[in-house]
CSV table of C-alpha atoms and ligand atoms in Angstrom, one decimal:
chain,number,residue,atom,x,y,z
T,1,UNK,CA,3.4,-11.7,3.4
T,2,UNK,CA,6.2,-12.5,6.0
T,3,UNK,CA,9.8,-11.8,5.5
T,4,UNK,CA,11.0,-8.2,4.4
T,5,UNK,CA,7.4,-6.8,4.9
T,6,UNK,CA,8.2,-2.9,6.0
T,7,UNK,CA,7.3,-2.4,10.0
T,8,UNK,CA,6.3,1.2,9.0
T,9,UNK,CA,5.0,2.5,5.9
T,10,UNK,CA,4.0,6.4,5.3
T,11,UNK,CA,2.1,7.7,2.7
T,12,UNK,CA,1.9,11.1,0.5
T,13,UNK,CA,-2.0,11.1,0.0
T,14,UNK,CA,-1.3,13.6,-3.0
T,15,UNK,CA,-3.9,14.2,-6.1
T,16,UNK,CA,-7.1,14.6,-4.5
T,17,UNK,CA,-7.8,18.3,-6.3
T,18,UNK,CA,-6.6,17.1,-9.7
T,19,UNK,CA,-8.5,13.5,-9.8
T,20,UNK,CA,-11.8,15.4,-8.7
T,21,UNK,CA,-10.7,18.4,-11.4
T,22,UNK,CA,-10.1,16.2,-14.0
T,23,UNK,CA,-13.6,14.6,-13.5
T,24,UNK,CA,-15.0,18.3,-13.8
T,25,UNK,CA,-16.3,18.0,-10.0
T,26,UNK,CA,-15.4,20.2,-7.1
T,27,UNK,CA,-11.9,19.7,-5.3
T,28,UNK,CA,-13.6,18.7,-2.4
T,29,UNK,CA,-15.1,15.3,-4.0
T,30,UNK,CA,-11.1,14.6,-4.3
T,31,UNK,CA,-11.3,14.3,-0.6
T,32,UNK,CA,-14.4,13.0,0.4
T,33,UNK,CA,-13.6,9.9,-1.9
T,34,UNK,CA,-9.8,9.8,-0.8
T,35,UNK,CA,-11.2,9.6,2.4
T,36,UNK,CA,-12.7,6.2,1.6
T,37,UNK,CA,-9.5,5.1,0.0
T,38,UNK,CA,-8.0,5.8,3.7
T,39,UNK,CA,-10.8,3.1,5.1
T,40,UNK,CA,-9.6,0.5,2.5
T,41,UNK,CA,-6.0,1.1,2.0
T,42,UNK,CA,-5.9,0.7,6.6
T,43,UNK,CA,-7.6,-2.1,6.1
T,44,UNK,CA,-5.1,-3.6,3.6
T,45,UNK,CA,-2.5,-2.8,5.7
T,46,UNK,CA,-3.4,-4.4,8.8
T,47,UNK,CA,-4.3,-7.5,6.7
T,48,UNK,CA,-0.6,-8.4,5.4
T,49,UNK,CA,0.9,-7.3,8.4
T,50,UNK,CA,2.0,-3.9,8.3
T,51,UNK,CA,2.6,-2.3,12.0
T,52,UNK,CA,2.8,1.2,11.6
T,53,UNK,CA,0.9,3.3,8.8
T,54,UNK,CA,1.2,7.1,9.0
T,55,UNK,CA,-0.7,9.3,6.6
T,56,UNK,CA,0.1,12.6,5.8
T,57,UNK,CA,-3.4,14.2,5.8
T,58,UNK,CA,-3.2,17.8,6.6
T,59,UNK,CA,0.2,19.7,6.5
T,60,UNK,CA,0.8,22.8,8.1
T,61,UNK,CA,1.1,24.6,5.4
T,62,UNK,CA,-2.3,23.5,4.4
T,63,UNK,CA,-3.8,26.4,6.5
T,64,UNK,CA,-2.7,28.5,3.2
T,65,UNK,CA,-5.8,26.8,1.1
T,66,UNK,CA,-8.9,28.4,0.6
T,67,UNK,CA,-11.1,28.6,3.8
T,68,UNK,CA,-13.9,26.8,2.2
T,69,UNK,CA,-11.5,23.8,1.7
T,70,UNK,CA,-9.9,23.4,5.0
T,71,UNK,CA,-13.5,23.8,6.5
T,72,UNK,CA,-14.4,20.9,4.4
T,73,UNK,CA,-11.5,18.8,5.1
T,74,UNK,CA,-12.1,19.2,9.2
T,75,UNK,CA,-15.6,18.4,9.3
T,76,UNK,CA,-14.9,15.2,6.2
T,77,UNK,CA,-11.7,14.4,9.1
T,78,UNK,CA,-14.9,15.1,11.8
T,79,UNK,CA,-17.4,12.2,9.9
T,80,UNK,CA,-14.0,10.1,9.2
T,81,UNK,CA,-13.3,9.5,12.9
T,82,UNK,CA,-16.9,9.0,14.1
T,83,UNK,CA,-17.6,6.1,11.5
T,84,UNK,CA,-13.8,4.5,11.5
T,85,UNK,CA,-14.0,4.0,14.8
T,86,UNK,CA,-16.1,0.6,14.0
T,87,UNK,CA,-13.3,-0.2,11.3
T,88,UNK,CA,-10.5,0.3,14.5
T,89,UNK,CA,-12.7,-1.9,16.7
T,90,UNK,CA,-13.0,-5.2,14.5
T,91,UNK,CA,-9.5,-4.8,13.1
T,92,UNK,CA,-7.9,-4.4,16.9
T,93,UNK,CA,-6.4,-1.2,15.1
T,94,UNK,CA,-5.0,2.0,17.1
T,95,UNK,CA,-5.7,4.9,16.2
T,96,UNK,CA,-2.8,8.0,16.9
T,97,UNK,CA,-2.2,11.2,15.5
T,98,UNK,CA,0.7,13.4,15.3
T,99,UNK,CA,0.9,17.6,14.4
T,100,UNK,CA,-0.7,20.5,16.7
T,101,UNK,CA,-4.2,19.7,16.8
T,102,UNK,CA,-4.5,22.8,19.1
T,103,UNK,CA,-5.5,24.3,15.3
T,104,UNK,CA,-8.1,22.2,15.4
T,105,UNK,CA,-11.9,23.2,16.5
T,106,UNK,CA,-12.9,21.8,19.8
T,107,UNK,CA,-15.2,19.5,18.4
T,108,UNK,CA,-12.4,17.7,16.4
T,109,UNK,CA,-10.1,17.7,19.4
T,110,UNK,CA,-12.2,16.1,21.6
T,111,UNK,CA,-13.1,13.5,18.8
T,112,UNK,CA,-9.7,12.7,18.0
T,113,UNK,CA,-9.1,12.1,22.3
T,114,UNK,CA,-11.4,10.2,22.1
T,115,UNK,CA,-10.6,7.8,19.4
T,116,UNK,CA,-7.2,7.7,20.7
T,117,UNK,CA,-8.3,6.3,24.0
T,118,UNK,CA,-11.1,3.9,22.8
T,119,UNK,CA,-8.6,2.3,21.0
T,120,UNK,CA,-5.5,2.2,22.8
T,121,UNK,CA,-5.4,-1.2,23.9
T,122,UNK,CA,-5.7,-2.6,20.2
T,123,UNK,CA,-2.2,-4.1,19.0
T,124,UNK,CA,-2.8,-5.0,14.7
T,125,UNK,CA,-1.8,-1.8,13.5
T,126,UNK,CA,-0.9,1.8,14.9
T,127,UNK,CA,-2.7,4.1,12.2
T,128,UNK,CA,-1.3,7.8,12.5
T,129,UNK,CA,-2.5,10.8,11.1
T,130,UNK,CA,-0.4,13.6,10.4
T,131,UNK,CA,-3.0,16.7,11.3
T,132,UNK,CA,-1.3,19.7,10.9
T,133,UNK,CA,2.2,18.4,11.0
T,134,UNK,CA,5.0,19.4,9.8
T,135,UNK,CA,8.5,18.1,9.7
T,136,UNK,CA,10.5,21.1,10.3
T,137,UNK,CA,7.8,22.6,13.1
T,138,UNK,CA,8.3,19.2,14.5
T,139,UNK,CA,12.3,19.4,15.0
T,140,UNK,CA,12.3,22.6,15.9
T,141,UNK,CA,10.1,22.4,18.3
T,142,UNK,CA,12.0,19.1,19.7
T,143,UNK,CA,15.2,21.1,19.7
T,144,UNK,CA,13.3,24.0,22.0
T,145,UNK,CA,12.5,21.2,24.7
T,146,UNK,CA,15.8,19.8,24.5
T,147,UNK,CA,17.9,23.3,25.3
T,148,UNK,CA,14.9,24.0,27.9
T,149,UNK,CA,15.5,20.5,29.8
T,150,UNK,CA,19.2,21.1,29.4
T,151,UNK,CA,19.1,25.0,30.9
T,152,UNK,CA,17.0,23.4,34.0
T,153,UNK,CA,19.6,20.5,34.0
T,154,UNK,CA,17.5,17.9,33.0
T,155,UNK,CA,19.3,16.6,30.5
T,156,UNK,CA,23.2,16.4,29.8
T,157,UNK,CA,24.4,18.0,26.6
T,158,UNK,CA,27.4,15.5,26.5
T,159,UNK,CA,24.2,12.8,26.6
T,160,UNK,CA,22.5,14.3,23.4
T,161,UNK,CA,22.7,11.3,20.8
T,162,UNK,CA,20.2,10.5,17.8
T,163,UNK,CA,18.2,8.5,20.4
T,164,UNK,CA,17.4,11.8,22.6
T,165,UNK,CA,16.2,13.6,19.4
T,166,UNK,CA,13.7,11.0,18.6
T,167,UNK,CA,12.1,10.8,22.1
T,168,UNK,CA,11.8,14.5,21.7
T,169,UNK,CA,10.0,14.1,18.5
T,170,UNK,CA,6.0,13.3,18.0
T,171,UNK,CA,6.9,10.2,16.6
T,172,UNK,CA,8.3,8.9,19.6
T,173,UNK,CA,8.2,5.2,20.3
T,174,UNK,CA,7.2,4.7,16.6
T,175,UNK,CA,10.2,3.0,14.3
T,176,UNK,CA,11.4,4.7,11.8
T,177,UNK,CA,10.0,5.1,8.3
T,178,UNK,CA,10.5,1.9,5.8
T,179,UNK,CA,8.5,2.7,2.9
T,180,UNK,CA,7.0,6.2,1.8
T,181,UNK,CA,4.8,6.1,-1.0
T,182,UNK,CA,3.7,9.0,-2.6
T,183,UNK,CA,0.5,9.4,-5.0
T,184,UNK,CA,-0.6,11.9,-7.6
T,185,UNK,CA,2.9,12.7,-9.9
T,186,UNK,CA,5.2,14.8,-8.1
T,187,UNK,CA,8.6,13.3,-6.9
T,188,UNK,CA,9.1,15.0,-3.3
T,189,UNK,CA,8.9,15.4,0.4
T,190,UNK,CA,6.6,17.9,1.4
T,191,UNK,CA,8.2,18.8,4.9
T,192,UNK,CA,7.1,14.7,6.3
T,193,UNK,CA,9.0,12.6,8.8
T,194,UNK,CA,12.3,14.1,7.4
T,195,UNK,CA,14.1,12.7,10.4
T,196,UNK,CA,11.9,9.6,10.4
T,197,UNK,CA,12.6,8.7,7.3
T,198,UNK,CA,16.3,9.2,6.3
T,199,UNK,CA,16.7,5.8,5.4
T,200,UNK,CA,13.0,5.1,4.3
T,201,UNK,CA,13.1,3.4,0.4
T,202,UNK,CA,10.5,6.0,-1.6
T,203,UNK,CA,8.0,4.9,-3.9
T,204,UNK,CA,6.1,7.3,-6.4
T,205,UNK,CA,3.1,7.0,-8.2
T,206,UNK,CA,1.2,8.3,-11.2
T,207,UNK,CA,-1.8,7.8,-10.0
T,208,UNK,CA,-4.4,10.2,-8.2
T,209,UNK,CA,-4.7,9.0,-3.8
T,210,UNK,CA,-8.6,8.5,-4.6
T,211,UNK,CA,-7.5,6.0,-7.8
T,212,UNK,CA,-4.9,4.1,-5.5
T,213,UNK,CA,-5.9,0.3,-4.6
T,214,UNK,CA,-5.7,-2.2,-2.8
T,215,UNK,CA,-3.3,-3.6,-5.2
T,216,UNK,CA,-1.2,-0.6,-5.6
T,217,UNK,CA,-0.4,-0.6,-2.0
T,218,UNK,CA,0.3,-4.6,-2.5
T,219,UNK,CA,2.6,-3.3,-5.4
T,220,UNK,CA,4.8,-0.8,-3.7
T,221,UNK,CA,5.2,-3.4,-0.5
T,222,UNK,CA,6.3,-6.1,-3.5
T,223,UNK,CA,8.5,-3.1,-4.7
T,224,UNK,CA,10.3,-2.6,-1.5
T,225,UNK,CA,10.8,-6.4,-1.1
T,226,UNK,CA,13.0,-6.3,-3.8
T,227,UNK,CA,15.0,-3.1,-2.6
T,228,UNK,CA,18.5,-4.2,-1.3
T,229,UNK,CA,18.9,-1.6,1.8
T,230,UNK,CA,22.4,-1.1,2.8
T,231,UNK,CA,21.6,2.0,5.6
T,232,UNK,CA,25.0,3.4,4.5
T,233,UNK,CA,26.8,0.6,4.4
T,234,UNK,CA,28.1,-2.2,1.7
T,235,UNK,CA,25.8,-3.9,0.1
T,236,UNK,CA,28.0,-7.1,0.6
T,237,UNK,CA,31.5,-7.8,2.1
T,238,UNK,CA,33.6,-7.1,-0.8
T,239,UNK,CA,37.4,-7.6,-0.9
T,240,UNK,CA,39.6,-4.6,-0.4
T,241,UNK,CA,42.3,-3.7,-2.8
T,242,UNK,CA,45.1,-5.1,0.0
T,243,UNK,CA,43.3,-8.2,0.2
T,244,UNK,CA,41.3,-7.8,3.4
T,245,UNK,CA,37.9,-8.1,3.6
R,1,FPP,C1,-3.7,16.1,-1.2
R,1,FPP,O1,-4.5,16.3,-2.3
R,1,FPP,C2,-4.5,15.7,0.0
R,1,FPP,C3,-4.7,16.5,1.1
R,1,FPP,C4,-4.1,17.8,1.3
R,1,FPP,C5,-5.4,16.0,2.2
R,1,FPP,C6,-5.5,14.6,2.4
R,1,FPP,C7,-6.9,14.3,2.7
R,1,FPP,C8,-7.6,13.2,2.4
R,1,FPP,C9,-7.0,12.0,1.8
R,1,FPP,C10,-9.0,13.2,2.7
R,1,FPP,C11,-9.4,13.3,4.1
R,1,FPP,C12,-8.9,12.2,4.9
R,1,FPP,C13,-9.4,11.9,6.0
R,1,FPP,C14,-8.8,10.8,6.8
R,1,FPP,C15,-10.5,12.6,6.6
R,1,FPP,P1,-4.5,17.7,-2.9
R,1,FPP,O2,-5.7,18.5,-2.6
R,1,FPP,O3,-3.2,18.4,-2.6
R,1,FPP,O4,-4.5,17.4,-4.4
R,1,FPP,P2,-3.9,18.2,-5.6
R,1,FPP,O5,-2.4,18.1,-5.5
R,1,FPP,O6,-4.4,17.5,-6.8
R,1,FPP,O7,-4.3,19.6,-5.5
């Protein structure tokens, strides 16, 4: 794929509970195979040229499911990182994260540090988990460093622009949002990349994340190819009712 192809695509890995429910298995199946669907679905996207993929994988307001769950989750995100890092390696990927990983046990820190620098020479793809991220923690904690740099004279506040926000932000140096996709029904948000992705073109899905393919990813980049994105403006030059145009 060439022309049109989004820089950076984020995804809403949403369903894993109700796929796993609906086979009568545990909720934590739901994850351990969406886990694999993260392996093939990175794959894909380095493959056709995608530069940024960001997956939202544990929210901050995740901490609100039942212990068991989130234990399982950290130690599946523990297993995840150790393997992948082959996967990284032979597809020149990079491997970043975004959230407070300071939640995080030790062990997982030092994993995810670790990763991070093995693989921070390698220029296909930038894959980014969100790990206890959240959109609104993010700004606000943006807009705390901002007001500190400004009261120690840092920073200007007649030199705040849209610019300064996103170097304050986790996200910084990575272009904004083109395409968010979200599995598994529901038609929302969720507190992700809310500044990232003001202009991003949304795709939803019926389908559970561990039922997603290859060639529903292929799907939604086709469906974003045909988007017309105007960012506010007009979708062409148009005449004005005086004759200018
Ligand atoms: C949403 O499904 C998914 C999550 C909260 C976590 C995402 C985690 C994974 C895809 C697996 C782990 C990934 C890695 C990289 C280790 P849900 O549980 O909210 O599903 P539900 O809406 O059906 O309850």
């Amino acid at each position: 794929m060439s022309d049109k192809t989004p820089v950076h695509v984020a995804i809403i890995m949403d369903g894993n509970g109700r796929w796993a429910l609906s086979l009568g298995k545990n909720r934590t199946y739901g994850h351990y195979i969406g886990s694999k669907v993260v392996d093939k679905i990175t794959k894909a996207a380095s493959g056709i040229g995608i530069k940024y993929l960001t997956l939202y994988t544990f929210s901050t307001e995740n901490w609100k499911r039942p212990k068991s769950e989130i234990r399982f989750i950290i130690s599946l995100l523990n297993i995840y990182l150790k393997k992948t890092e082959k996967l990284f390696c032979e597809n020149n990927i990079k491997f970043n994260f975004i959230g407070n990983i300071k939640a995080f046990p030790e062990k997982t820190q030092n994993i995810l540090q670790s990763v991070t620098q093995k693989t921070k020479h390698n220029e296909t793809m930038t894959l980014t988990l969100a790990l206890n991220y959240g959109s609104r923690l993010e700004i606000t904690q943006a807009c705390k460093k901002i007001a500190k740099d400004a009261k120690e004279g840092k920073l200007s506040i007649k030199d705040i622009s849209e610019g300064t926000i996103n170097s304050y932000l986790c996200t910084k140096g990575m272009p904004d949002v083109d395409l968010l996709i979200r599995t598994g029904s529901e038609k929302r948000i969720s507190n992700f990349l809310l500044w990232e992705a003001s202009y991003a073109e949304f795709v939803f899905l019926d389908k559970y994340w561990p039922e997603f393919t290859k060639s529903d990813f292929i799907k939604a980049i086709k469906e974003f190819k045909k988007r017309q994105r105007n960012f506010g403006g007009l979708r062409q030059t148009i005449k004005l009712f005086n004759g200018t145009s």
